[in-house]
Coordinates of C-alpha atoms and ligand atoms in Angstrom, one line a residue:
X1 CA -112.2 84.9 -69.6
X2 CA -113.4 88.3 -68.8
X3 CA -117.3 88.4 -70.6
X4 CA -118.4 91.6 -72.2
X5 CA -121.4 93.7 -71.3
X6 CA -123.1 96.5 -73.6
X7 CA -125.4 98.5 -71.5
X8 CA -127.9 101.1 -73.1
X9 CA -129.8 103.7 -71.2
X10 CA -133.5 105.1 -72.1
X11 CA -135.2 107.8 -70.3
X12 CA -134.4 109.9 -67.2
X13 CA -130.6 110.8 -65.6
X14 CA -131.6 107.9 -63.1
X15 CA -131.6 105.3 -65.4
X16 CA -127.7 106.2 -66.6
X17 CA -127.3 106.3 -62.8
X18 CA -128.6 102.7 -61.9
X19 CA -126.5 101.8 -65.0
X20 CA -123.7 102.6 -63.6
X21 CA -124.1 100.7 -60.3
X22 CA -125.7 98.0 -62.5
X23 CA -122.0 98.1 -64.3
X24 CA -120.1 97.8 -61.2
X25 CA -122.3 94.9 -59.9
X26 CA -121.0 92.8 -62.7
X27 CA -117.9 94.3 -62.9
X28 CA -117.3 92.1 -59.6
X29 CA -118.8 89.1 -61.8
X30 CA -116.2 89.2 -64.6
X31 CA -117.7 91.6 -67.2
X32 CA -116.3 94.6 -68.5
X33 CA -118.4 97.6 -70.1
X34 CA -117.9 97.3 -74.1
X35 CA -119.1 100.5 -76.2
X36 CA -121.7 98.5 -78.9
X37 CA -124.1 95.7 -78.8
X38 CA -122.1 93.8 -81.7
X39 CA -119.0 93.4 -79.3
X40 CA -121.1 92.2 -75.9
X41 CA -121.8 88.5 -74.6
X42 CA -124.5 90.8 -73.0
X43 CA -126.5 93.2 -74.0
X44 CA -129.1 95.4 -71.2
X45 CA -131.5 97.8 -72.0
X46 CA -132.2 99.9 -69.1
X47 CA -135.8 101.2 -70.2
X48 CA -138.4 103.9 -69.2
X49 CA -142.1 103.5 -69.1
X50 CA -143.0 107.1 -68.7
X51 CA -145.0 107.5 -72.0
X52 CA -146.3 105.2 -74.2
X53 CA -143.5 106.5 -77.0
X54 CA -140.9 105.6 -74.5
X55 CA -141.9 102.3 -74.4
X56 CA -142.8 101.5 -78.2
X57 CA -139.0 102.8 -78.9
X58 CA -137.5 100.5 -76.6
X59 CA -139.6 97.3 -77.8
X60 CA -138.2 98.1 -81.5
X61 CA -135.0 98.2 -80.1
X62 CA -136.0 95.2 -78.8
X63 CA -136.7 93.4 -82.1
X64 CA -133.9 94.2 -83.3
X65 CA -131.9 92.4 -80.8
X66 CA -133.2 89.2 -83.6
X67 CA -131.0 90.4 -86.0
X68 CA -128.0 90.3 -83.6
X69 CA -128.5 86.9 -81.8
X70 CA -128.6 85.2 -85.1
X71 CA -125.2 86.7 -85.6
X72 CA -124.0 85.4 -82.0
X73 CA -125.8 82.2 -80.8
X74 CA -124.0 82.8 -77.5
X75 CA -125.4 86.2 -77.3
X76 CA -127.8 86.9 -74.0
X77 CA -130.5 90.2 -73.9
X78 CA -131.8 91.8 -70.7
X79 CA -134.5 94.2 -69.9
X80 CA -133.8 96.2 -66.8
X81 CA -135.7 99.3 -65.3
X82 CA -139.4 100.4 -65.4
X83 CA -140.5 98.5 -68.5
X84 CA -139.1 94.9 -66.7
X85 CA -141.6 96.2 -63.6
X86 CA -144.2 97.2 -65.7
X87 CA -144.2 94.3 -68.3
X88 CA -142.7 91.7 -66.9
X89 CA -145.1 88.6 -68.3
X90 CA -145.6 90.6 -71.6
X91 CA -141.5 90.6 -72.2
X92 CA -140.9 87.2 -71.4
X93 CA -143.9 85.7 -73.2
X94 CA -144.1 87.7 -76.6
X95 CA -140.7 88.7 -76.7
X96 CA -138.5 85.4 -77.5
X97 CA -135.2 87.3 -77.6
X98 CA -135.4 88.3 -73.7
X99 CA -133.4 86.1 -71.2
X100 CA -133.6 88.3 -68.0
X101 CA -136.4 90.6 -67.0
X102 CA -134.9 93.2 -64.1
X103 CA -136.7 95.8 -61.9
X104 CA -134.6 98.8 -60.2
X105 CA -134.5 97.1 -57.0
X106 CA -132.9 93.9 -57.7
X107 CA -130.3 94.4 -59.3
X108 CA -127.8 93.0 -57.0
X109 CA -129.1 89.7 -58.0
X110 CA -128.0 90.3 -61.6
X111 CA -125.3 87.5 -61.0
X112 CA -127.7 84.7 -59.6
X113 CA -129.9 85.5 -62.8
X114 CA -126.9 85.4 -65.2
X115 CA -126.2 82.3 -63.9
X116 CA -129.7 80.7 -64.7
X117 CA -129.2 82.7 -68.1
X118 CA -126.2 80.7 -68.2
X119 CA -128.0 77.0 -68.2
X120 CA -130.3 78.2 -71.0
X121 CA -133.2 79.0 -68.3
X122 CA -135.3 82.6 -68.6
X123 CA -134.3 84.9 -65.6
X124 CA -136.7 87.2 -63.8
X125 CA -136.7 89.2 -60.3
X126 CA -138.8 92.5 -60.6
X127 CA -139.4 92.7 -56.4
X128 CA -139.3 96.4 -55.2
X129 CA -137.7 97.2 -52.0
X130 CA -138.4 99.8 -49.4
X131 CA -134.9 99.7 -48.5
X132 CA -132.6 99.1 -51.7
X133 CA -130.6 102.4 -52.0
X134 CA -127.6 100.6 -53.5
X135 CA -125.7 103.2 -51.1
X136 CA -121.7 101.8 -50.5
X137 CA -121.9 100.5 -54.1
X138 CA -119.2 102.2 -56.3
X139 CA -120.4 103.0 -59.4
X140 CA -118.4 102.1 -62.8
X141 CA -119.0 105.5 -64.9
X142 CA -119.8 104.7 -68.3
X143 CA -119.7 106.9 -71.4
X144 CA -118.3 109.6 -69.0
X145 CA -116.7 113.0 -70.1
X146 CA -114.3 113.1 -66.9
X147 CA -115.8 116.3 -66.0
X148 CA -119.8 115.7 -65.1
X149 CA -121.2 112.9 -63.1
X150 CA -124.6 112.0 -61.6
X151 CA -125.0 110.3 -58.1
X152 CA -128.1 109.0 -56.9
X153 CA -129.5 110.1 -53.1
X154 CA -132.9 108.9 -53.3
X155 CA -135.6 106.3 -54.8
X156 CA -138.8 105.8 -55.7
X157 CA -141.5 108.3 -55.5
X158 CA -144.7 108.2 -52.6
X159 CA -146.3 111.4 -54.5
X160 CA -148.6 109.2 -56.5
X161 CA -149.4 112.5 -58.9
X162 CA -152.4 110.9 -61.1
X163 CA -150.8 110.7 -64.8
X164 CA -147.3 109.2 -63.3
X165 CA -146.1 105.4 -63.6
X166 CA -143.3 106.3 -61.7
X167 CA -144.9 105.2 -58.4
X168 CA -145.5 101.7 -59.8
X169 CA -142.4 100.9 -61.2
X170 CA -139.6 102.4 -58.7
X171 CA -141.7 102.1 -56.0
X172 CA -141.9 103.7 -52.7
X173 CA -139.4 106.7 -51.5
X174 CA -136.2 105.4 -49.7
X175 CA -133.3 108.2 -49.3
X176 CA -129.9 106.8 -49.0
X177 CA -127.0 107.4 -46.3
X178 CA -125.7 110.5 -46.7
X179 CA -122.3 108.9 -45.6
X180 CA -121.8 107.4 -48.6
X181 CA -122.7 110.6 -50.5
X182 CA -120.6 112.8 -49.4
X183 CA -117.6 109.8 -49.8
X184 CA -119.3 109.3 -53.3
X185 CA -118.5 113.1 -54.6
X186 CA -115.3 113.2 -52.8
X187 CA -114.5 110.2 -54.9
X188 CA -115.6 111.9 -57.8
X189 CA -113.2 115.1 -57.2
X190 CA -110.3 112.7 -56.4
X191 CA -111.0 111.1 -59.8
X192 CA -111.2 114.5 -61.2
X193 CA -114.6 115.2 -62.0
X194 CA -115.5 118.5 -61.8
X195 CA -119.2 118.7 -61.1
X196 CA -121.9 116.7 -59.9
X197 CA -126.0 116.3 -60.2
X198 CA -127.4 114.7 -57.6
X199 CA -130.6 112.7 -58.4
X200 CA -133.9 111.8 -57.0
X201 CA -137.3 111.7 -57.8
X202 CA -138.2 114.3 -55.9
X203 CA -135.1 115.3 -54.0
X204 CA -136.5 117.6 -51.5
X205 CA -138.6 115.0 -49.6
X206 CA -135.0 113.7 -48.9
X207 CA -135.2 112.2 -45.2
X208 CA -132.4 110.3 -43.3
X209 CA -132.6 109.4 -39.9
X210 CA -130.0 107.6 -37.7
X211 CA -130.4 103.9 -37.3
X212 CA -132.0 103.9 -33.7
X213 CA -129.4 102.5 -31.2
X214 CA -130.5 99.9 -29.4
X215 CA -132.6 100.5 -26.1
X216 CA -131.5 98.8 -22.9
X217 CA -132.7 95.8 -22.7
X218 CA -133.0 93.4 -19.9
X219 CA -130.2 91.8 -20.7
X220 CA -127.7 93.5 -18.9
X221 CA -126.8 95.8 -21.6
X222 CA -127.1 99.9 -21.1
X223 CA -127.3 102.1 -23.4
X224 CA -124.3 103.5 -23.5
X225 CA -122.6 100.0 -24.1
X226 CA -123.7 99.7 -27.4
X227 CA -122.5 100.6 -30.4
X228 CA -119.5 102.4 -29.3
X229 CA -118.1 103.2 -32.4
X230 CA -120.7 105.2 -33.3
X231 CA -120.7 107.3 -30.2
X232 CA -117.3 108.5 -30.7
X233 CA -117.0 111.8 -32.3
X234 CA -116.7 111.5 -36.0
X235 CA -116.4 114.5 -38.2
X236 CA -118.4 113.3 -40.9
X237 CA -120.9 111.5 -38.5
X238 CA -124.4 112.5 -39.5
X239 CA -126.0 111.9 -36.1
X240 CA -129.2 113.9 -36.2
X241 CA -132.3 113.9 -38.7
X242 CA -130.5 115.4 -42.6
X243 CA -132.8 117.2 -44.8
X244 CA -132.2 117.9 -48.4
X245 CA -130.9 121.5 -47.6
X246 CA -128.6 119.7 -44.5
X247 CA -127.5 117.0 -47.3
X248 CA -126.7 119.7 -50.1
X249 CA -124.7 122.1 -47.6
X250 CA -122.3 119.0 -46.2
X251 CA -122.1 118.3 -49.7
X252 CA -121.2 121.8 -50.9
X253 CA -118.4 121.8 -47.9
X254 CA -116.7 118.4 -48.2
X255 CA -116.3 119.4 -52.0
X256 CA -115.8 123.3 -52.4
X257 CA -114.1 122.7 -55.5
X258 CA -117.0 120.1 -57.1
X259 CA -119.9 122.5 -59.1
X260 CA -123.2 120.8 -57.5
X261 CA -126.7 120.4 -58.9
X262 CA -129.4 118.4 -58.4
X263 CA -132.7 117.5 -59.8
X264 CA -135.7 117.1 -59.6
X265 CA -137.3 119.4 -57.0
X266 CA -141.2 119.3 -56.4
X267 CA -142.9 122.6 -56.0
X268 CA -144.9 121.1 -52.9
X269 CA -141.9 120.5 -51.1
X270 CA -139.2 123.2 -51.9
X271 CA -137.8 124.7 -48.9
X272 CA -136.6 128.2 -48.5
X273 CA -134.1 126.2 -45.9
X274 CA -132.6 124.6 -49.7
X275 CA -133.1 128.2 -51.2
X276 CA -130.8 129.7 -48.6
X277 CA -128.5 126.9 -48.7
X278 CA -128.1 127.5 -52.7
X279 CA -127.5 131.2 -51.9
X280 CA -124.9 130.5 -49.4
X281 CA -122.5 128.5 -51.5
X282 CA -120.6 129.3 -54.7
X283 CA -120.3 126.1 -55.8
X284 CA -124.3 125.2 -55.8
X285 CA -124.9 126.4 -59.4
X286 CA -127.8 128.5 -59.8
X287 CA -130.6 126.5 -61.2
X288 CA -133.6 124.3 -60.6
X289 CA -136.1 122.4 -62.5
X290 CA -139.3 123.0 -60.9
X291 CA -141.8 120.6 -62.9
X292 CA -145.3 122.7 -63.1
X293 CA -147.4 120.2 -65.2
X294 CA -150.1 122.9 -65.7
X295 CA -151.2 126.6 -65.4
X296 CA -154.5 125.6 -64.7
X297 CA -155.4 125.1 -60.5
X298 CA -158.2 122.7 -61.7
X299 CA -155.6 120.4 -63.6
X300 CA -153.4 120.6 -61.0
X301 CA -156.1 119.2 -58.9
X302 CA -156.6 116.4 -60.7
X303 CA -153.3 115.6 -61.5
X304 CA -153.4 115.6 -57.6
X305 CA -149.9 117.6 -57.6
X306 CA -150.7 118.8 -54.5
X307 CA -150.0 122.3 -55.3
X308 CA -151.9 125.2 -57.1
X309 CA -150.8 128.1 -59.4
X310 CA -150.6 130.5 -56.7
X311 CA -148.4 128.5 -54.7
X312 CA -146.7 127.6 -58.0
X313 CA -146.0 131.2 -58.8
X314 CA -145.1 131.9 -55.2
X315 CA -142.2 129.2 -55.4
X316 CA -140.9 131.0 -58.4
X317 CA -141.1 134.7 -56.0
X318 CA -139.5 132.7 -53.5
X319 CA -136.2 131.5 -55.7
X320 CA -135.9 134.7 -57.5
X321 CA -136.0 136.8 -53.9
X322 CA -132.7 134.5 -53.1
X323 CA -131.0 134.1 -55.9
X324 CA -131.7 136.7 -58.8
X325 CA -129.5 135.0 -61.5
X326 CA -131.0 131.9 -61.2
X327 CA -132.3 130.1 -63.8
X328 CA -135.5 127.7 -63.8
X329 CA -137.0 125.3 -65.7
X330 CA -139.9 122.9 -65.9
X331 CA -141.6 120.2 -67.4
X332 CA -145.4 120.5 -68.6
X333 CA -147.8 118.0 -69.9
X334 CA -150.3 119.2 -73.4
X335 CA -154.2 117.3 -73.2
X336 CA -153.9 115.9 -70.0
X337 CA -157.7 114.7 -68.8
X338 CA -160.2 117.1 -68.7
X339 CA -157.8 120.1 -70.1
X340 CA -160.3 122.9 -71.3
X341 CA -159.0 125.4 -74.0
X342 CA -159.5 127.9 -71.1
X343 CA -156.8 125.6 -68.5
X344 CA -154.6 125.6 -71.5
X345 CA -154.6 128.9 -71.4
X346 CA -153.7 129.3 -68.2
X347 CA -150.2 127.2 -69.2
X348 CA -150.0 129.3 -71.9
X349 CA -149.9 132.5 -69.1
X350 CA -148.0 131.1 -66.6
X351 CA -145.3 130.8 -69.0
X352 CA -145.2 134.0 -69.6
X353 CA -145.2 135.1 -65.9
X354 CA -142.5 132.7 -64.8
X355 CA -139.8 133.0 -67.4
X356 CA -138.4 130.0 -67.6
X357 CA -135.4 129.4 -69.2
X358 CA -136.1 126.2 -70.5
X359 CA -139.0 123.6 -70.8
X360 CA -139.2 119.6 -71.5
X361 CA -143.0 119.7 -72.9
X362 CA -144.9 116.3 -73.5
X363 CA -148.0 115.4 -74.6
X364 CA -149.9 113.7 -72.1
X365 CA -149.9 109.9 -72.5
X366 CA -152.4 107.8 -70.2
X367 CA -149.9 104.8 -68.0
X368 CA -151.8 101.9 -66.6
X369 CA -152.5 101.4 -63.5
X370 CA -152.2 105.1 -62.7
X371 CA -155.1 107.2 -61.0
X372 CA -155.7 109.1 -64.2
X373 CA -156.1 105.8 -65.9
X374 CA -158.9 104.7 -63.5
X375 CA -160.5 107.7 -62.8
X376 CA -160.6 110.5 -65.6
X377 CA -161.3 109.8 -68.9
X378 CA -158.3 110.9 -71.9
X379 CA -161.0 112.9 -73.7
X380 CA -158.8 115.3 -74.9
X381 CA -158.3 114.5 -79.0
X382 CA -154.8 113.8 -80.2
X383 CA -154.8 117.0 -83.1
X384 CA -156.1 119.3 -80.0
X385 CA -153.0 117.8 -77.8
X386 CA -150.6 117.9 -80.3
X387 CA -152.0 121.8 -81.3
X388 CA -151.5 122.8 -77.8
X389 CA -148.6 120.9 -77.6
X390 CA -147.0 123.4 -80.6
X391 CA -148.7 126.5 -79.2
X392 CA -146.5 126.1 -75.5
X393 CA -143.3 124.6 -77.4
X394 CA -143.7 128.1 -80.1
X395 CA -144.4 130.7 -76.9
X396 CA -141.4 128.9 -74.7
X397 CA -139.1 129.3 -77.3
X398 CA -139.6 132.7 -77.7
X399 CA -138.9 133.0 -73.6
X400 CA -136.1 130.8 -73.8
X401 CA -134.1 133.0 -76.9
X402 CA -135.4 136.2 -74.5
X403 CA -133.5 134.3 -71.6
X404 CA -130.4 134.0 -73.6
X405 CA -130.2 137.2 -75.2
X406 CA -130.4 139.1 -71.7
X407 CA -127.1 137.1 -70.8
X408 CA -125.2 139.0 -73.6
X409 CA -122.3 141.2 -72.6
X410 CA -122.1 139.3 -69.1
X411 CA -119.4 137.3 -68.1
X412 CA -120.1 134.1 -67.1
X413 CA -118.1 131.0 -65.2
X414 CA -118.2 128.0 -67.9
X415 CA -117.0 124.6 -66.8
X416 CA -115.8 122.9 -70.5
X417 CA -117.4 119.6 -71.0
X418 CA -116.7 118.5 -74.3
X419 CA -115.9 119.4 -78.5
X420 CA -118.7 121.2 -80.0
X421 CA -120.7 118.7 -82.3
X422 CA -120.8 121.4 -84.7
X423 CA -117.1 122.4 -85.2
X424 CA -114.0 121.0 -83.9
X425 CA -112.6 124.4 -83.5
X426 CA -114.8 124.6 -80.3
X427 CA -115.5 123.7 -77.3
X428 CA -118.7 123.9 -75.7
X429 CA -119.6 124.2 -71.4
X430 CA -121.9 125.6 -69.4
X431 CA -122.6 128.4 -67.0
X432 CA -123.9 127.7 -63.3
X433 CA -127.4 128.4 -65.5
X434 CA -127.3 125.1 -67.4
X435 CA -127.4 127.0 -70.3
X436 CA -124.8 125.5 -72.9
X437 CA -122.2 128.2 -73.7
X438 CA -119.9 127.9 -77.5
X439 CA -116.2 129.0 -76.7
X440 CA -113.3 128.4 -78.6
X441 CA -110.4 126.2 -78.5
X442 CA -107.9 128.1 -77.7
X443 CA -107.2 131.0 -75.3
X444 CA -104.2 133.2 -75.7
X445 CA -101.9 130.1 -76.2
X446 CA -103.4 128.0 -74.1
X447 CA -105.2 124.7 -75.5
X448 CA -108.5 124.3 -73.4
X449 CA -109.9 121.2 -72.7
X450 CA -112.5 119.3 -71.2
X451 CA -112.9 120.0 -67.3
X452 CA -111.2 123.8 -67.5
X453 CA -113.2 126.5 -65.9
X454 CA -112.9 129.6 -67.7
X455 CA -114.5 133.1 -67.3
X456 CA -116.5 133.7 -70.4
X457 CA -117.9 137.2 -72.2
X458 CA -121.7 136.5 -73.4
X459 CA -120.8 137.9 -77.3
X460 CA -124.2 136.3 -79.0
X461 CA -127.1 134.0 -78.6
X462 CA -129.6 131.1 -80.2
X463 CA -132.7 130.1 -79.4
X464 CA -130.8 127.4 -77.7
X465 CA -127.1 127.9 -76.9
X466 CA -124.8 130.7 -75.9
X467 CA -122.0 131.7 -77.6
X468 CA -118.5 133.1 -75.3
X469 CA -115.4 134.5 -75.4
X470 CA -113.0 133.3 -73.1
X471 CA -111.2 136.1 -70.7
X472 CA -109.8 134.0 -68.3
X473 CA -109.1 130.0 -67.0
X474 CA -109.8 129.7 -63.3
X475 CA -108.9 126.2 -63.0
X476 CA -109.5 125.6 -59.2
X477 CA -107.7 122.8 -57.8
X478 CA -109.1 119.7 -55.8
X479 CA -108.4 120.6 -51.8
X480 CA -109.0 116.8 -51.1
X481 CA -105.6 114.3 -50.1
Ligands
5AD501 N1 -147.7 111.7 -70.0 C1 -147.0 112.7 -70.4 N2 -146.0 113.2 -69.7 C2 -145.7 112.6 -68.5 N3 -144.7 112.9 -67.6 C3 -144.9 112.0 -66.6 N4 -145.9 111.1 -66.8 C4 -146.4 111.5 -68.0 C5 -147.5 111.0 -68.8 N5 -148.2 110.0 -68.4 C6 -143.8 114.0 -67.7 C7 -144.0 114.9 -66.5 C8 -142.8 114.7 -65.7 C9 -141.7 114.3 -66.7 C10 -140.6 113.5 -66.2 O1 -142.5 113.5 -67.6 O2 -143.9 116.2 -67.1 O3 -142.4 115.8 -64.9
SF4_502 FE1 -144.0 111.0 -61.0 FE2 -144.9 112.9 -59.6 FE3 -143.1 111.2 -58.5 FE4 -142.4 113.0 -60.4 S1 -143.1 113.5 -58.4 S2 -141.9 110.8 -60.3 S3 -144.2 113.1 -61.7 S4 -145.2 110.7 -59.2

């Protein structure tokens, strides 16, 4: 009988990433993805520990899971992700409902756990790997459009930046064959996806090397007997050291007709080599999310980013000198430790001198474990986080509705993802900026749907949308057999 499985994400793209491979693990043990907890013999909550908000959300959700278990004896709950690695003894000793506890690096175990699950036992495997990359797994997409799709490159993170939990509970950095990347997104085009995001913690300290063939030996075997196979000219054969800029450009050629992005880059490590290669290709849409954290070079320090304004600001110089029309956008953290009024503002100015097009702002939130937590006090009141909080969210704004009104009268290329939540006379996309763009339905006579590409005239703007009408369909079709 095939067993049903309800799978909800929380926190970063990664997570709906890992959900998928988590989904195609079990799809090979019998279970098919099912769209609500009430339908599932299984229900997983793939969670994020990155603030303590995150986490209080998730254990309500948590609770709740009560309600539904008296409903279905049968019924078995599972905590995957960054909360399983964080709380492991906390979940399976206060929290009655949980059967299986889960880190990100073990989840090709998921069917020896069920199968303890299954006896009535509690499950638990929360080891991290330094090699788990989950690379020739095909993932099961779940709650897809058809048109966008994330694929994972890299895990972990060894930047250890001093407020971050990250390190702890996806442990260290691991970058996966970029074989089965490339075969990945040329899987996604056959399947007719039209755009990807490639995801990492921090994808530009992407690293592969070639598995080191083995050295003669005394044994009788040369060199140049082994491994033959991989000796023979291949021409998708990555044989020398691939950088993130070498990984994005095979990318960008094995699927002209795929729209790529990626995320997250780390101002430390951004290349001009991955600023050329974005240039270069069309199909690399024009955006990055550069994370600053803070305006402040003392903050920075601390948060041991390993970066400071100036280099900061000289990153932005750098993207804008290769790509004018690009559009950037970062994340910063309100009240982290130490914050003066004079470092905020320093946030408050570089905003103002980077134009960003868009911001995910937080309010800092101390992790255990984390060098913050040992090391700098969080003496920064709530009302004086949450006021400086306001006073960056108010002044992006404004940049971010400046942003979008500049695009008016331009045409843009929109790739359709979906109906408009607002009016199902529309559709909405977006350009190669990320920004979301409001078209109609129909063009001429033509019906468009999700996954057409259509030239768009900027006509008007929101503080958070774009709206465009349509002059043309470009529809582009896939080049791959
Ligand atoms: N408190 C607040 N925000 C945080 N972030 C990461 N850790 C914390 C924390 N302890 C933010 C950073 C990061 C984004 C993913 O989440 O801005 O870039
Ligand atoms: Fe956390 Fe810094 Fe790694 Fe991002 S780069 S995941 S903020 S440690």
């Amino acid at each position: 009988m095939q067993k049903k499985v309800y799978i909800e994400s929380y926190g970063c793209q990664m997570n709906v990433s890992d959900s998928e491979v988590v989904a195609s693990i079990l799809a090979k043990d019998g279970y098919t993805p099912v769209k609500s907890a009430e339908e599932a013999d299984l229900v997983l909550l793939n969670t994020c520990s990155i603030r303590e908000k995150a986490e209080y959300t998730v254990l309500q959700r948590i609770n709740e899971m009560n309600n539904l278990k008296a409903r279905n004896r049968s019924l078995k709950v599972g905590v995957l992700g960054c909360m399983a690695e964080r709380m492991r003894e906390e979940l399976l000793e206060k929290k009655r409902v949980v059967d299986l506890v889960v880190g990100p690096d073990a989840y090709r175990t998921l069917p020896e756990l069920l199968e303890k699950v299954g006896t009535g036992q509690k499950a638990v495997n929360v080891l991290l790997s330094r090699e788990e990359t989950y690379a020739e797994i095909e993932p099961v997409r779940l709650d897809t459009n058809g048109v966008t799709a994330f694929v994972t490159i890299m895990r972990g993170c060894d930047n250890m930046c001093a407020f971050c939990v990250v390190p702890f509970t996806r442990g260290r950095e691991r970058s996966r064959d970029p074989q089965t990347i490339v075969r990945e997104c040329e899987q996604l085009v056959r399947d007719g996806y039209k755009e990807v995001t490639l995801l990492g913690q921090n994808v530009d300290s992407y690293k592969w090397r070639p598995a080191e063939e083995p050295r003669a030996s005394g044994y009788g075997l040369r060199a140049d007997d082994a491994l033959p196979a991989a000796r023979s000219p291949q021409p998708e054969a990555f044989d020398s050291l691939v950088d993130f800029a070498d990984l994005l450009e095979r990318v960008a050629i094995a699927c002209p007709t795929l729209r790529i992005r990626y995320s997250t880059s780390h101002p430390k490590d951004m290349t001009d080599k991955v600023l050329a290669v974005m240039a270069r290709y069309d199909n690399i849409c024009k955006y990055i999310h550069l994370p600053v954290q803070s305006g402040s070079s003392e903050v920075l320090k601390r948060m041991n980013r390993g970066y400071d304004r100036a280099w900061y600001l000289q990153r932005i110089a750098s993207i804008r000198r290769h790509m004018p029309d690009c559009a950037i956008s970062t994340d910063i953290i309100a009240g982290y430790c130490g914050e003066t009024d004079e470092d905020h503002q320093q946030t408050l100015s570089l905003i103002n001198e980077a134009g960003y097009d868009m911001a995910f702002m937080f309010k800092y939130s101390e992790r255990p474990k984390t060098l913050a937590a040992r090391k700098y006090p969080d003496d920064v009141p709530d009302e004086v986080k949450g006021r400086r909080l306001q006073e960056i969210i108010d002044l992006q704004k404004e940049k971010s509705a400046a942003r979008l009104r500049g695009y008016v009268g331009e045409v843009h290329e929109v790739l359709i993802e979906g109906v408009s939540k607002r009016s199902a006379e529309h559709l909405y996309g977006r350009n190669t900026q990320n920004s979301i763009v409001i078209v109609s339905h129909r063009h001429g006579g033509t019906e468009l749907k999700p996954g057409d590409l259509v030239q768009a005239r900027i006509t008007g703007s929101t503080a958070g949308s774009l709206q465009g009408e349509v002059v043309d369909i470009l529809n582009l079709q896939p080049v791959l057999a």
